[in-house]
Short mmCIF file of C-alpha atoms in Angstrom, two decimals:
data_model
loop_
_atom_site.label_atom_id
_atom_site.label_comp_id
_atom_site.label_asym_id
_atom_site.label_seq_id
_atom_site.Cartn_x
_atom_site.Cartn_y
_atom_site.Cartn_z
CA UNK A 1085 -50.42 -22.01 11.86
CA UNK A 1086 -52.65 -21.07 14.68
CA UNK A 1087 -50.78 -18.35 16.52
CA UNK A 1088 -52.14 -15.21 18.07
CA UNK A 1089 -49.74 -12.44 17.18
CA UNK A 1090 -49.60 -9.76 19.82
CA UNK A 1091 -47.35 -6.89 18.85
CA UNK A 1092 -48.35 -4.94 21.93
CA UNK A 1093 -46.23 -7.26 23.99
CA UNK A 1094 -43.24 -4.91 23.62
CA UNK A 1095 -45.09 -2.23 25.50
CA UNK A 1096 -46.17 -4.46 28.34
CA UNK A 1097 -44.50 -4.43 31.68
CA UNK A 1098 -41.84 -7.05 32.23
CA UNK A 1099 -42.81 -7.26 35.84
CA UNK A 1100 -39.37 -6.04 36.83
CA UNK A 1101 -39.48 -2.45 37.99
CA UNK A 1102 -41.12 -0.14 35.50
CA UNK A 1103 -39.45 -1.74 32.51
CA UNK A 1104 -41.38 -2.71 29.44
CA UNK A 1105 -40.03 -5.37 27.07
CA UNK A 1106 -38.97 -2.74 24.54
CA UNK A 1107 -36.52 -1.37 27.13
CA UNK A 1108 -34.84 -4.76 27.18
CA UNK A 1109 -34.39 -4.67 23.43
CA UNK A 1110 -32.98 -1.16 23.53
CA UNK A 1111 -30.54 -2.07 26.25
CA UNK A 1112 -29.62 -5.26 24.36
CA UNK A 1113 -28.99 -3.29 21.19
CA UNK A 1114 -26.78 -0.94 23.19
CA UNK A 1115 -24.62 -3.84 24.39
CA UNK A 1116 -24.47 -5.33 20.91
CA UNK A 1117 -23.18 -2.06 19.49
CA UNK A 1118 -20.76 -1.55 22.39
CA UNK A 1119 -19.31 -5.03 21.94
CA UNK A 1120 -19.03 -4.78 18.17
CA UNK A 1121 -17.49 -1.31 18.03
CA UNK A 1122 -14.90 -1.99 20.72
CA UNK A 1123 -14.05 -5.31 19.08
CA UNK A 1124 -13.80 -3.62 15.71
CA UNK A 1125 -11.30 -1.04 16.99
CA UNK A 1126 -9.06 -3.86 18.23
CA UNK A 1127 -9.56 -5.84 15.02
CA UNK A 1128 -8.78 -2.93 12.72
CA UNK A 1129 -5.70 -1.79 14.63
CA UNK A 1130 -4.22 -5.23 15.24
CA UNK A 1131 -5.29 -6.57 11.84
CA UNK A 1132 -3.60 -3.68 10.05
CA UNK A 1133 -0.36 -4.23 11.93
CA UNK A 1134 -0.45 -7.96 11.21
CA UNK A 1135 -1.35 -7.38 7.57
CA UNK A 1136 1.63 -5.08 7.15
CA UNK A 1137 3.86 -7.61 8.94
CA UNK A 1138 2.90 -10.28 6.43
CA UNK A 1139 4.19 -8.10 3.59
CA UNK A 1140 7.48 -7.06 5.21
CA UNK A 1141 10.77 -8.38 3.85
CA UNK A 1142 11.60 -9.47 7.40
CA UNK A 1143 10.89 -13.22 7.46
CA UNK A 1144 10.24 -13.38 11.18
CA UNK A 1145 7.68 -10.61 11.17
CA UNK A 1146 5.85 -12.35 8.34
CA UNK A 1147 6.04 -15.72 10.08
CA UNK A 1148 4.64 -14.42 13.36
CA UNK A 1149 1.70 -12.79 11.59
CA UNK A 1150 1.02 -15.91 9.53
CA UNK A 1151 1.00 -18.09 12.63
CA UNK A 1152 -1.43 -15.70 14.28
CA UNK A 1153 -3.80 -15.87 11.34
CA UNK A 1154 -3.67 -19.67 11.16
CA UNK A 1155 -4.34 -19.96 14.87
CA UNK A 1156 -7.28 -17.57 15.06
CA UNK A 1157 -8.91 -18.58 11.81
CA UNK A 1158 -8.87 -22.30 12.45
CA UNK A 1159 -10.46 -22.41 15.88
CA UNK A 1160 -14.25 -21.89 16.07
CA UNK A 1161 -15.31 -18.53 17.41
CA UNK A 1162 -17.38 -20.04 20.21
CA UNK A 1163 -14.48 -22.17 21.39
CA UNK A 1164 -12.32 -19.05 21.46
CA UNK A 1165 -14.94 -17.21 23.47
CA UNK A 1166 -15.15 -19.98 26.09
CA UNK A 1167 -11.37 -20.02 26.33
CA UNK A 1168 -11.24 -16.26 26.92
CA UNK A 1169 -14.08 -16.31 29.41
CA UNK A 1170 -13.60 -19.55 31.32
CA UNK A 1171 -9.93 -20.46 30.94
CA UNK A 1172 -7.82 -17.37 30.47
CA UNK A 1173 -8.91 -15.64 33.71
CA UNK A 1174 -7.63 -18.65 35.66
CA UNK A 1175 -4.22 -18.21 34.07
CA UNK A 1176 -3.93 -14.61 35.25
CA UNK A 1177 -1.86 -13.62 38.31
CA UNK A 1178 -3.87 -13.90 41.50
CA UNK A 1179 -4.60 -10.21 41.93
CA UNK A 1180 -5.83 -9.90 38.36
CA UNK A 1181 -8.00 -12.97 38.92
CA UNK A 1182 -9.68 -11.45 41.94
CA UNK A 1183 -10.18 -8.20 40.05
CA UNK A 1184 -11.71 -9.98 37.06
CA UNK A 1185 -13.91 -12.41 38.98
CA UNK A 1186 -14.92 -10.39 42.03
CA UNK A 1187 -14.35 -6.68 41.59
CA UNK A 1188 -15.86 -6.45 38.13
CA UNK A 1189 -19.57 -6.86 37.67
CA UNK A 1190 -20.50 -10.06 35.80
CA UNK A 1191 -21.61 -7.95 32.85
CA UNK A 1192 -18.28 -6.13 32.68
CA UNK A 1193 -16.17 -9.26 32.86
CA UNK A 1194 -18.32 -10.91 30.18
CA UNK A 1195 -18.05 -7.75 28.11
CA UNK A 1196 -14.26 -7.64 28.34
CA UNK A 1197 -13.98 -11.30 27.39
CA UNK A 1198 -16.19 -11.00 24.36
CA UNK A 1199 -14.56 -7.78 23.14
CA UNK A 1200 -11.09 -9.31 23.35
CA UNK A 1201 -12.33 -12.51 21.73
CA UNK A 1202 -14.10 -10.82 18.82
CA UNK A 1203 -11.32 -8.29 18.38
CA UNK A 1204 -8.58 -10.89 18.12
CA UNK A 1205 -10.69 -13.25 16.00
CA UNK A 1206 -11.63 -10.54 13.52
CA UNK A 1207 -8.06 -9.17 13.47
CA UNK A 1208 -6.95 -12.36 11.73
CA UNK A 1209 -9.48 -11.77 8.99
CA UNK A 1210 -8.69 -8.05 8.69
CA UNK A 1211 -5.01 -9.00 8.48
CA UNK A 1212 -5.63 -11.11 5.40
CA UNK A 1213 -7.54 -8.33 3.71
CA UNK A 1214 -4.89 -5.73 4.45
CA UNK A 1215 -2.23 -8.10 3.16
CA UNK A 1216 -4.04 -8.76 -0.11
CA UNK A 1217 -4.73 -5.04 -0.49
CA UNK A 1218 -1.04 -4.25 -0.20
CA UNK A 1219 -0.04 -7.11 -2.48
CA UNK A 1220 -2.53 -6.00 -5.11
CA UNK A 1221 -0.60 -2.75 -5.61
CA UNK A 1222 1.91 -2.54 -8.44
CA UNK A 1223 5.49 -3.16 -7.28
CA UNK A 1224 6.42 0.15 -8.84
CA UNK A 1225 4.63 2.02 -6.04
CA UNK A 1226 7.03 0.58 -3.51
CA UNK A 1227 10.02 1.27 -5.77
CA UNK A 1228 8.92 4.84 -6.42
CA UNK A 1229 8.60 5.57 -2.72
CA UNK A 1230 11.90 3.90 -1.92
CA UNK A 1231 13.63 5.81 -4.70
CA UNK A 1232 12.51 9.05 -3.06
CA UNK A 1233 14.35 8.21 0.11
CA UNK A 1234 11.38 7.17 2.25
CA UNK A 1235 11.89 5.03 5.32
CA UNK A 1236 9.97 1.79 5.17
CA UNK A 1237 7.39 3.09 7.64
CA UNK A 1238 6.83 6.14 5.46
CA UNK A 1239 6.41 3.96 2.37
CA UNK A 1240 3.55 2.19 4.13
CA UNK A 1241 2.05 5.25 5.76
CA UNK A 1242 1.95 7.56 2.75
CA UNK A 1243 1.99 5.32 -0.30
CA UNK A 1244 0.92 1.73 0.26
CA UNK A 1245 -1.71 1.81 3.00
CA UNK A 1246 -3.84 4.69 1.67
CA UNK A 1247 -4.20 2.78 -1.57
CA UNK A 1248 -4.58 -0.66 0.00
CA UNK A 1249 -7.36 0.48 2.35
CA UNK A 1250 -9.29 2.01 -0.51
CA UNK A 1251 -9.13 -1.27 -2.39
CA UNK A 1252 -10.32 -3.36 0.55
CA UNK A 1253 -13.23 -1.24 1.72
CA UNK A 1254 -15.83 -3.70 0.32
CA UNK A 1255 -14.44 -6.86 2.01
CA UNK A 1256 -13.69 -4.81 5.11
CA UNK A 1257 -17.34 -3.78 5.16
CA UNK A 1258 -18.48 -7.37 5.35
CA UNK A 1259 -16.04 -7.99 8.19
CA UNK A 1260 -17.48 -4.97 9.97
CA UNK A 1261 -20.98 -6.41 9.57
CA UNK A 1262 -19.72 -9.83 10.68
CA UNK A 1263 -18.50 -8.50 13.97
CA UNK A 1264 -21.99 -7.15 14.72
CA UNK A 1265 -23.54 -10.49 13.88
CA UNK A 1266 -20.85 -12.47 15.69
CA UNK A 1267 -21.40 -10.39 18.80
CA UNK A 1268 -24.46 -12.56 19.46
CA UNK A 1269 -22.15 -15.26 20.85
CA UNK A 1270 -21.91 -13.03 23.92
CA UNK A 1271 -25.35 -14.27 24.93
CA UNK A 1272 -23.74 -17.63 25.74
CA UNK A 1273 -21.61 -16.17 28.51
CA UNK A 1274 -24.47 -14.23 30.02
CA UNK A 1275 -23.94 -10.79 28.51
CA UNK A 1276 -27.39 -9.30 28.00
CA UNK A 1277 -26.93 -8.12 24.44
CA UNK A 1278 -29.64 -8.19 21.82
CA UNK A 1279 -29.97 -11.95 21.40
CA UNK A 1280 -29.93 -12.63 25.14
CA UNK A 1281 -32.64 -10.00 25.69
CA UNK A 1282 -34.66 -11.58 22.91
CA UNK A 1283 -34.48 -15.00 24.50
CA UNK A 1284 -35.35 -13.54 27.84
CA UNK A 1285 -38.33 -11.70 26.40
CA UNK A 1286 -39.50 -14.86 24.72
CA UNK A 1287 -39.30 -16.78 27.96
CA UNK A 1288 -40.89 -14.15 30.15
CA UNK A 1289 -43.72 -13.19 27.86
CA UNK A 1290 -44.14 -16.43 25.94
CA UNK A 1291 -44.37 -14.27 22.82
CA UNK A 1292 -41.59 -16.17 21.07
CA UNK A 1293 -42.47 -15.18 17.53
CA UNK A 1294 -42.81 -11.48 18.21
CA UNK A 1295 -39.53 -11.38 20.12
CA UNK A 1296 -37.51 -13.08 17.44
CA UNK A 1297 -39.21 -11.15 14.67
CA UNK A 1298 -38.23 -7.89 16.33
CA UNK A 1299 -34.67 -9.10 16.88
CA UNK A 1300 -34.41 -10.10 13.23
CA UNK A 1301 -35.67 -6.71 12.11
CA UNK A 1302 -33.26 -4.88 14.40
CA UNK A 1303 -30.24 -6.89 13.22
CA UNK A 1304 -31.31 -6.39 9.61
CA UNK A 1305 -31.86 -2.65 9.87
CA UNK A 1306 -28.65 -2.21 11.83
CA UNK A 1307 -26.56 -4.05 9.26
CA UNK A 1308 -28.24 -2.39 6.32
CA UNK A 1309 -27.46 1.01 7.81
CA UNK A 1310 -23.85 0.05 8.39
CA UNK A 1311 -23.61 -1.13 4.80
CA UNK A 1312 -25.01 2.15 3.53
CA UNK A 1313 -22.62 4.03 5.78
CA UNK A 1314 -19.61 2.12 4.46
CA UNK A 1315 -20.81 2.69 0.90
CA UNK A 1316 -20.85 6.38 1.66
CA UNK A 1317 -17.34 6.18 3.11
CA UNK A 1318 -16.16 4.40 -0.02
CA UNK A 1319 -17.60 7.07 -2.29
CA UNK A 1320 -16.08 9.83 -0.19
CA UNK A 1321 -12.61 8.31 -0.40
CA UNK A 1322 -12.79 7.53 -4.09
CA UNK A 1323 -9.91 8.90 -6.12
CA UNK A 1324 -10.98 11.02 -9.11
CA UNK A 1325 -10.29 9.38 -12.44
CA UNK A 1326 -9.87 5.91 -11.02
CA UNK A 1327 -12.27 2.99 -11.40
CA UNK A 1328 -15.79 4.25 -10.99
CA UNK A 1329 -14.54 7.56 -9.67
CA UNK A 1330 -15.99 10.92 -10.62
CA UNK A 1331 -13.99 12.76 -13.25
CA UNK B 1171 29.39 11.73 -10.07
CA UNK B 1172 28.53 8.06 -10.64
CA UNK B 1173 31.24 5.47 -10.79
CA UNK B 1174 30.71 1.73 -11.27
CA UNK B 1175 33.75 -0.34 -10.38
CA UNK B 1176 33.81 -4.00 -11.46
CA UNK B 1177 30.16 -4.54 -10.64
CA UNK B 1178 28.78 -8.08 -10.75
CA UNK B 1179 25.25 -9.26 -10.16
CA UNK B 1180 23.64 -12.64 -10.45
CA UNK B 1181 19.99 -13.63 -10.51
CA UNK B 1182 20.54 -17.25 -9.45
CA UNK B 1183 22.57 -18.64 -12.40
CA UNK B 1184 22.07 -15.62 -14.64
CA UNK B 1185 24.99 -13.24 -14.71
CA UNK B 1186 22.99 -10.02 -15.18
CA UNK B 1187 25.84 -7.61 -14.68
CA UNK B 1188 29.27 -8.82 -15.63
CA UNK B 1189 32.22 -6.73 -14.54
CA UNK B 1190 30.64 -3.37 -15.32
CA UNK B 1191 32.84 -0.32 -14.92
CA UNK B 1192 31.56 3.05 -15.96
CA UNK B 1193 32.10 6.64 -15.00
CA UNK B 1194 29.54 9.41 -15.35
CA UNK B 1195 30.95 12.83 -14.58
CA UNK B 1196 28.98 15.79 -13.27
CA UNK B 1197 26.82 17.44 -15.90
CA UNK B 1198 27.22 14.55 -18.29
CA UNK B 1199 24.32 12.82 -20.09
CA UNK B 1200 24.93 9.13 -20.67
CA UNK B 1201 22.50 7.04 -22.68
CA UNK B 1202 22.48 3.32 -21.99
CA UNK B 1203 21.05 1.12 -24.72
CA UNK B 1204 21.04 -2.52 -25.61
CA UNK B 1205 18.70 -5.40 -26.44
CA UNK B 1206 16.00 -6.35 -23.99
CA UNK B 1207 17.24 -8.56 -21.20
CA UNK B 1208 20.74 -7.17 -21.58
CA UNK B 1209 20.78 -5.85 -18.01
CA UNK B 1210 20.50 -2.13 -18.73
CA UNK B 1211 17.49 -1.57 -16.46
CA UNK B 1212 19.14 -3.59 -13.72
CA UNK B 1213 22.25 -1.49 -14.18
CA UNK B 1214 20.48 1.81 -13.67
CA UNK B 1215 18.56 0.46 -10.67
CA UNK B 1216 21.76 -0.46 -8.89
CA UNK B 1217 22.73 3.21 -8.72
CA UNK B 1218 20.19 3.92 -5.98
CA UNK B 1219 20.14 0.30 -4.85
CA UNK B 1220 16.64 -0.58 -5.94
CA UNK B 1221 18.67 -3.60 -7.05
CA UNK B 1222 21.50 -4.89 -4.90
CA UNK B 1223 24.78 -6.14 -6.37
CA UNK B 1224 26.92 -9.15 -5.54
CA UNK B 1225 30.35 -7.61 -5.87
CA UNK B 1226 32.08 -4.44 -6.91
CA UNK B 1227 31.54 -0.86 -5.85
CA UNK B 1228 29.23 1.92 -6.94
CA UNK B 1229 30.05 5.47 -5.92
CA UNK B 1230 27.51 8.24 -6.17
CA UNK B 1231 28.50 11.78 -5.28
CA UNK B 1232 31.42 10.54 -3.22
CA UNK B 1233 29.51 7.85 -1.33
CA UNK B 1234 29.81 4.11 -1.81
CA UNK B 1235 26.22 2.94 -2.13
CA UNK B 1236 27.00 -0.69 -1.34
CA UNK B 1237 28.72 0.17 1.91
CA UNK B 1238 26.27 -0.86 4.67
CA UNK B 1239 27.29 2.26 6.59
CA UNK B 1240 25.99 4.54 3.84
CA UNK B 1241 22.63 6.10 4.67
CA UNK B 1242 20.75 4.75 1.68
CA UNK B 1243 17.65 6.86 2.22
CA UNK B 1244 19.67 10.06 2.34
CA UNK B 1245 21.46 9.02 -0.82
CA UNK B 1246 18.26 8.10 -2.62
CA UNK B 1247 16.91 11.53 -1.80
CA UNK B 1248 19.75 12.98 -3.89
CA UNK B 1249 19.07 10.74 -6.86
CA UNK B 1250 15.94 11.32 -8.92
CA UNK B 1251 14.49 8.25 -10.58
CA UNK B 1252 11.98 8.20 -13.43
CA UNK B 1253 10.30 4.89 -14.16
CA UNK B 1254 9.02 3.33 -17.36
CA UNK B 1255 5.53 3.11 -15.89
CA UNK B 1256 5.65 6.55 -14.19
CA UNK B 1257 4.62 5.10 -10.81
CA UNK B 1258 2.87 8.24 -9.70
CA UNK B 1259 0.89 7.82 -6.50
CA UNK B 1260 -2.66 7.43 -7.83
CA UNK B 1261 -4.37 8.52 -4.60
CA UNK B 1262 -2.64 11.88 -4.51
CA UNK B 1263 -3.15 14.96 -6.67
CA UNK B 1264 -0.38 16.06 -9.01
CA UNK B 1265 0.71 18.69 -6.51
CA UNK B 1266 0.73 16.25 -3.60
CA UNK B 1267 2.69 13.73 -5.66
CA UNK B 1268 5.42 16.29 -6.07
CA UNK B 1269 5.42 17.73 -2.55
CA UNK B 1270 5.24 14.43 -0.66
CA UNK B 1271 8.96 13.68 -0.52
CA UNK B 1272 10.11 17.26 0.07
CA UNK B 1273 7.65 17.39 2.99
CA UNK B 1274 8.36 13.98 4.45
CA UNK B 1275 12.00 13.33 3.63
CA UNK B 1276 13.43 16.83 3.52
CA UNK B 1277 11.00 18.19 6.13
CA UNK B 1278 10.44 21.25 3.96
CA UNK B 1279 7.75 23.78 4.92
CA UNK B 1280 4.51 23.17 3.07
CA UNK B 1281 4.43 26.64 1.50
CA UNK B 1282 7.99 26.26 0.23
CA UNK B 1283 7.33 22.76 -1.07
CA UNK B 1284 4.24 23.90 -2.94
CA UNK B 1285 6.03 26.87 -4.42
CA UNK B 1286 8.81 24.59 -5.63
CA UNK B 1287 6.28 22.11 -7.01
CA UNK B 1288 4.52 24.82 -8.95
CA UNK B 1289 7.79 26.06 -10.41
CA UNK B 1290 8.61 22.52 -11.53
CA UNK B 1291 5.15 22.00 -12.97
CA UNK B 1292 5.62 25.24 -14.88
CA UNK B 1293 8.88 23.88 -16.18
CA UNK B 1294 7.30 20.66 -17.50
CA UNK B 1295 4.34 22.64 -18.82
CA UNK B 1296 1.69 21.25 -16.48
CA UNK B 1297 1.01 23.99 -13.96
CA UNK B 1298 -2.65 23.95 -14.95
CA UNK B 1299 -2.90 20.27 -13.90
CA UNK B 1300 -1.77 20.72 -10.31
CA UNK B 1301 -5.09 19.62 -8.84
CA UNK B 1302 -5.69 16.74 -11.23
CA UNK B 1303 -5.18 13.14 -10.22
CA UNK B 1304 -2.78 10.87 -12.13
CA UNK B 1305 -5.59 8.79 -13.64
CA UNK B 1306 -6.96 11.93 -15.27
CA UNK B 1307 -3.72 12.58 -17.17
CA UNK B 1308 -2.35 11.13 -20.39
CA UNK B 1309 0.75 8.96 -20.24
CA UNK B 1310 2.96 11.76 -21.47
CA UNK B 1311 1.59 14.14 -18.87
CA UNK B 1312 2.03 11.55 -16.13
CA UNK B 1313 5.65 11.05 -17.09
CA UNK B 1314 6.27 14.80 -17.06
CA UNK B 1315 4.77 14.97 -13.57
CA UNK B 1316 7.03 12.07 -12.59
CA UNK B 1317 10.03 14.04 -13.80
CA UNK B 1318 8.89 17.06 -11.81
CA UNK B 1319 8.45 14.79 -8.80
CA UNK B 1320 12.01 13.55 -9.18
CA UNK B 1321 13.33 17.09 -9.50
CA UNK B 1322 11.48 18.23 -6.39
CA UNK B 1323 14.13 16.61 -4.24
CA UNK B 1324 16.67 18.84 -5.98
CA UNK B 1325 18.77 15.84 -6.87
CA UNK B 1326 22.40 15.74 -7.97
CA UNK B 1327 21.62 13.07 -10.52
CA UNK B 1328 18.56 12.01 -12.51
CA UNK B 1329 18.14 8.43 -13.63
CA UNK B 1330 15.66 7.50 -16.36
CA UNK B 1331 14.64 3.89 -16.88
CA UNK B 1332 13.04 3.69 -20.33
CA UNK B 1333 10.98 6.82 -19.70
CA UNK B 1334 9.18 6.73 -23.06
CA UNK B 1335 8.75 3.00 -23.67
CA UNK B 1336 5.24 2.88 -22.23
CA UNK B 1337 4.01 5.93 -24.13
CA UNK B 1338 1.95 6.36 -27.26
CA UNK B 1339 4.13 7.63 -30.11
CA UNK B 1340 2.66 11.12 -30.14
CA UNK B 1341 3.45 11.60 -26.46
CA UNK B 1342 7.09 10.65 -26.62
CA UNK B 1343 8.16 14.04 -27.95
CA UNK B 1344 6.80 16.06 -25.03
CA UNK B 1345 8.69 13.91 -22.53
CA UNK B 1346 11.92 13.95 -24.51
CA UNK B 1347 11.74 17.74 -24.81
CA UNK B 1348 11.51 18.06 -21.02
CA UNK B 1349 14.49 15.74 -20.68
CA UNK B 1350 16.49 17.69 -23.23
CA UNK B 1351 15.71 20.87 -21.39
CA UNK B 1352 16.92 19.30 -18.20
CA UNK B 1353 20.15 18.12 -19.84
CA UNK B 1354 20.80 21.60 -21.14
CA UNK B 1355 20.39 22.99 -17.63
CA UNK B 1356 23.44 20.96 -16.65
CA UNK B 1357 21.81 18.03 -14.84
CA UNK B 1358 23.82 14.83 -14.61
CA UNK B 1359 21.70 12.18 -16.31
CA UNK B 1360 21.84 8.49 -16.95
CA UNK B 1361 19.15 7.42 -19.39
CA UNK B 1362 18.16 3.93 -20.45
CA UNK B 1363 16.35 4.43 -23.73
CA UNK B 1364 15.89 3.26 -27.28
CA UNK B 1365 15.21 6.80 -28.47
CA UNK B 1366 18.18 7.10 -30.74
CA UNK B 1367 17.18 10.60 -31.80
CA UNK B 1368 17.48 11.69 -28.17
CA UNK B 1369 20.80 9.90 -27.80
CA UNK B 1370 22.19 11.54 -30.92
CA UNK B 1371 21.02 15.01 -30.01
CA UNK B 1372 21.42 15.15 -26.24
CA UNK B 1373 23.81 12.48 -25.02
CA UNK B 1374 27.47 13.09 -24.37
CA UNK B 1375 28.14 9.40 -24.49
CA UNK B 1376 26.33 6.23 -25.51
CA UNK B 1377 26.92 2.98 -23.70
CA UNK B 1378 25.90 -0.27 -25.33
CA UNK B 1379 25.13 -3.17 -23.02
CA UNK B 1380 24.74 -6.81 -23.99
CA UNK B 1381 24.59 -9.88 -21.74
CA UNK B 1382 25.36 -7.73 -18.73
CA UNK B 1383 28.55 -6.31 -20.18
CA UNK B 1384 29.36 -2.90 -21.53
CA UNK B 1385 30.66 -3.81 -24.96
CA UNK B 1386 30.77 -0.38 -26.51
CA UNK B 1387 31.17 3.12 -25.17
CA UNK B 1388 31.43 6.06 -27.55
CA UNK B 1389 30.32 9.55 -28.45
CA UNK B 1390 26.90 9.45 -30.14
CA UNK B 1391 28.14 10.33 -33.64
CA UNK B 1392 30.86 7.75 -33.39
CA UNK B 1393 28.46 5.13 -32.07
CA UNK B 1394 25.82 5.65 -34.74
CA UNK B 1395 28.16 6.13 -37.69
CA UNK B 1396 30.80 3.67 -36.87
CA UNK B 1397 29.81 1.01 -34.31
CA UNK B 1398 32.70 -1.31 -33.56
CA UNK B 1399 31.00 -4.39 -32.22
CA UNK B 1400 28.94 -6.75 -34.39
CA UNK B 1401 26.20 -6.96 -31.78
CA UNK B 1402 25.93 -3.17 -31.71
CA UNK B 1403 25.80 -3.01 -35.51
CA UNK B 1404 23.03 -5.59 -35.60
CA UNK B 1405 21.12 -3.74 -32.82
CA UNK B 1406 21.31 -0.42 -34.63
CA UNK B 1407 20.29 -2.00 -37.92
CA UNK B 1408 17.21 -3.49 -36.31
CA UNK B 1409 16.35 -0.27 -34.56
CA UNK B 1410 16.58 1.81 -37.71
CA UNK B 1411 15.05 -0.67 -40.14
CA UNK B 1412 13.00 -3.10 -38.07
CA UNK B 1413 11.28 -4.78 -41.05
CA UNK B 1414 14.39 -6.10 -42.68
#
């Protein structure tokens, strides 16, 4: 391959204001993190509620949660994003439409769409993990808590969920990483997150290889750090005496 | 204290409890025994409605537990239950296992709940294990913690569902001693067990269950020396001399 690598490109001016290309990457990374974290908060909260619903004796609660999961797991993420960004705003009441399309900056409206989209999409997956975590617990835990006079909510809050969440930290970690990676779909609705900034750098500077190499490294380092962080969380929450726990 | 009146329960076609009537008075210790699958565990679980029933009435401390108007959670708080597999909460320390329900259900102050828990741990001989986690304890120790946990709600009644069946032989004694102690303190107890030594020494009455029916009800001496029913005779023979 006959390619002239030029790593200095990141420190060159973009020709727009005083910005260098590295600034674009930093700003892109900022958006990527902002999208993923906000989406994750929605996913974790909603997914936990849905996961609990799927384990409740109430048939209707379980059915609603199951339907949700089927719906959000079986439609491609990108299709969901386009629906949230292009279709859903048109279904809003007129005043909300004007607010979304005119009052908000394009970046903000794209941001809201992608956060909602990723949050709801990932919630379906979190739901399944929370459900399996709860179902993996011995039935006796539920009985013991009930026998003590706990309300159902207390059974979940104090007995089932603290154990279920510990069990599912590893799969939950990969979902957490997924939402960072999936956030790159935002580039398709014009949000200038990391991938969009990469493409823009490539086009402006013609240093395609350098741009994508840097993006790859950033995604990799970011996800590795998150993985290490979650590993640390898992160790911190480990119960003494249990599998792999310190005595 | 506990009164079963013509209780019936079906699991689909299986008649698990067939017209059970039984009365346990305050301070009494009743041992329930019978072959496996006879319905004795189901029977004891109906008292605090971990198992529902199809017909009949069960009264505990003056309240009908099958009446939908009865506050089941309040009632369960008055009934201690000890399980075969201990069912301690593995993510909580021994102390937290015991204080959880007093704190959450009775809304007790933390200091008071911890003081009570320590007294109970003292009583079951495990005060030094208050900061341990369940997985760090032996089976016998776990079951003693479970008993302390049940007592922490200051119950009117304690129910034991095969409390020693999951234990190694050398740990059975420590649990039975705690239970005997409890019986001597005047606690009303209903105990599903095959520990005939315990039944003989501690029980006021032995109830023999087979195919969901109470077929024999007698004082321990009477039951062991002179069982009336053939099924009970056969059961005792097998329990005492299993190889023959």
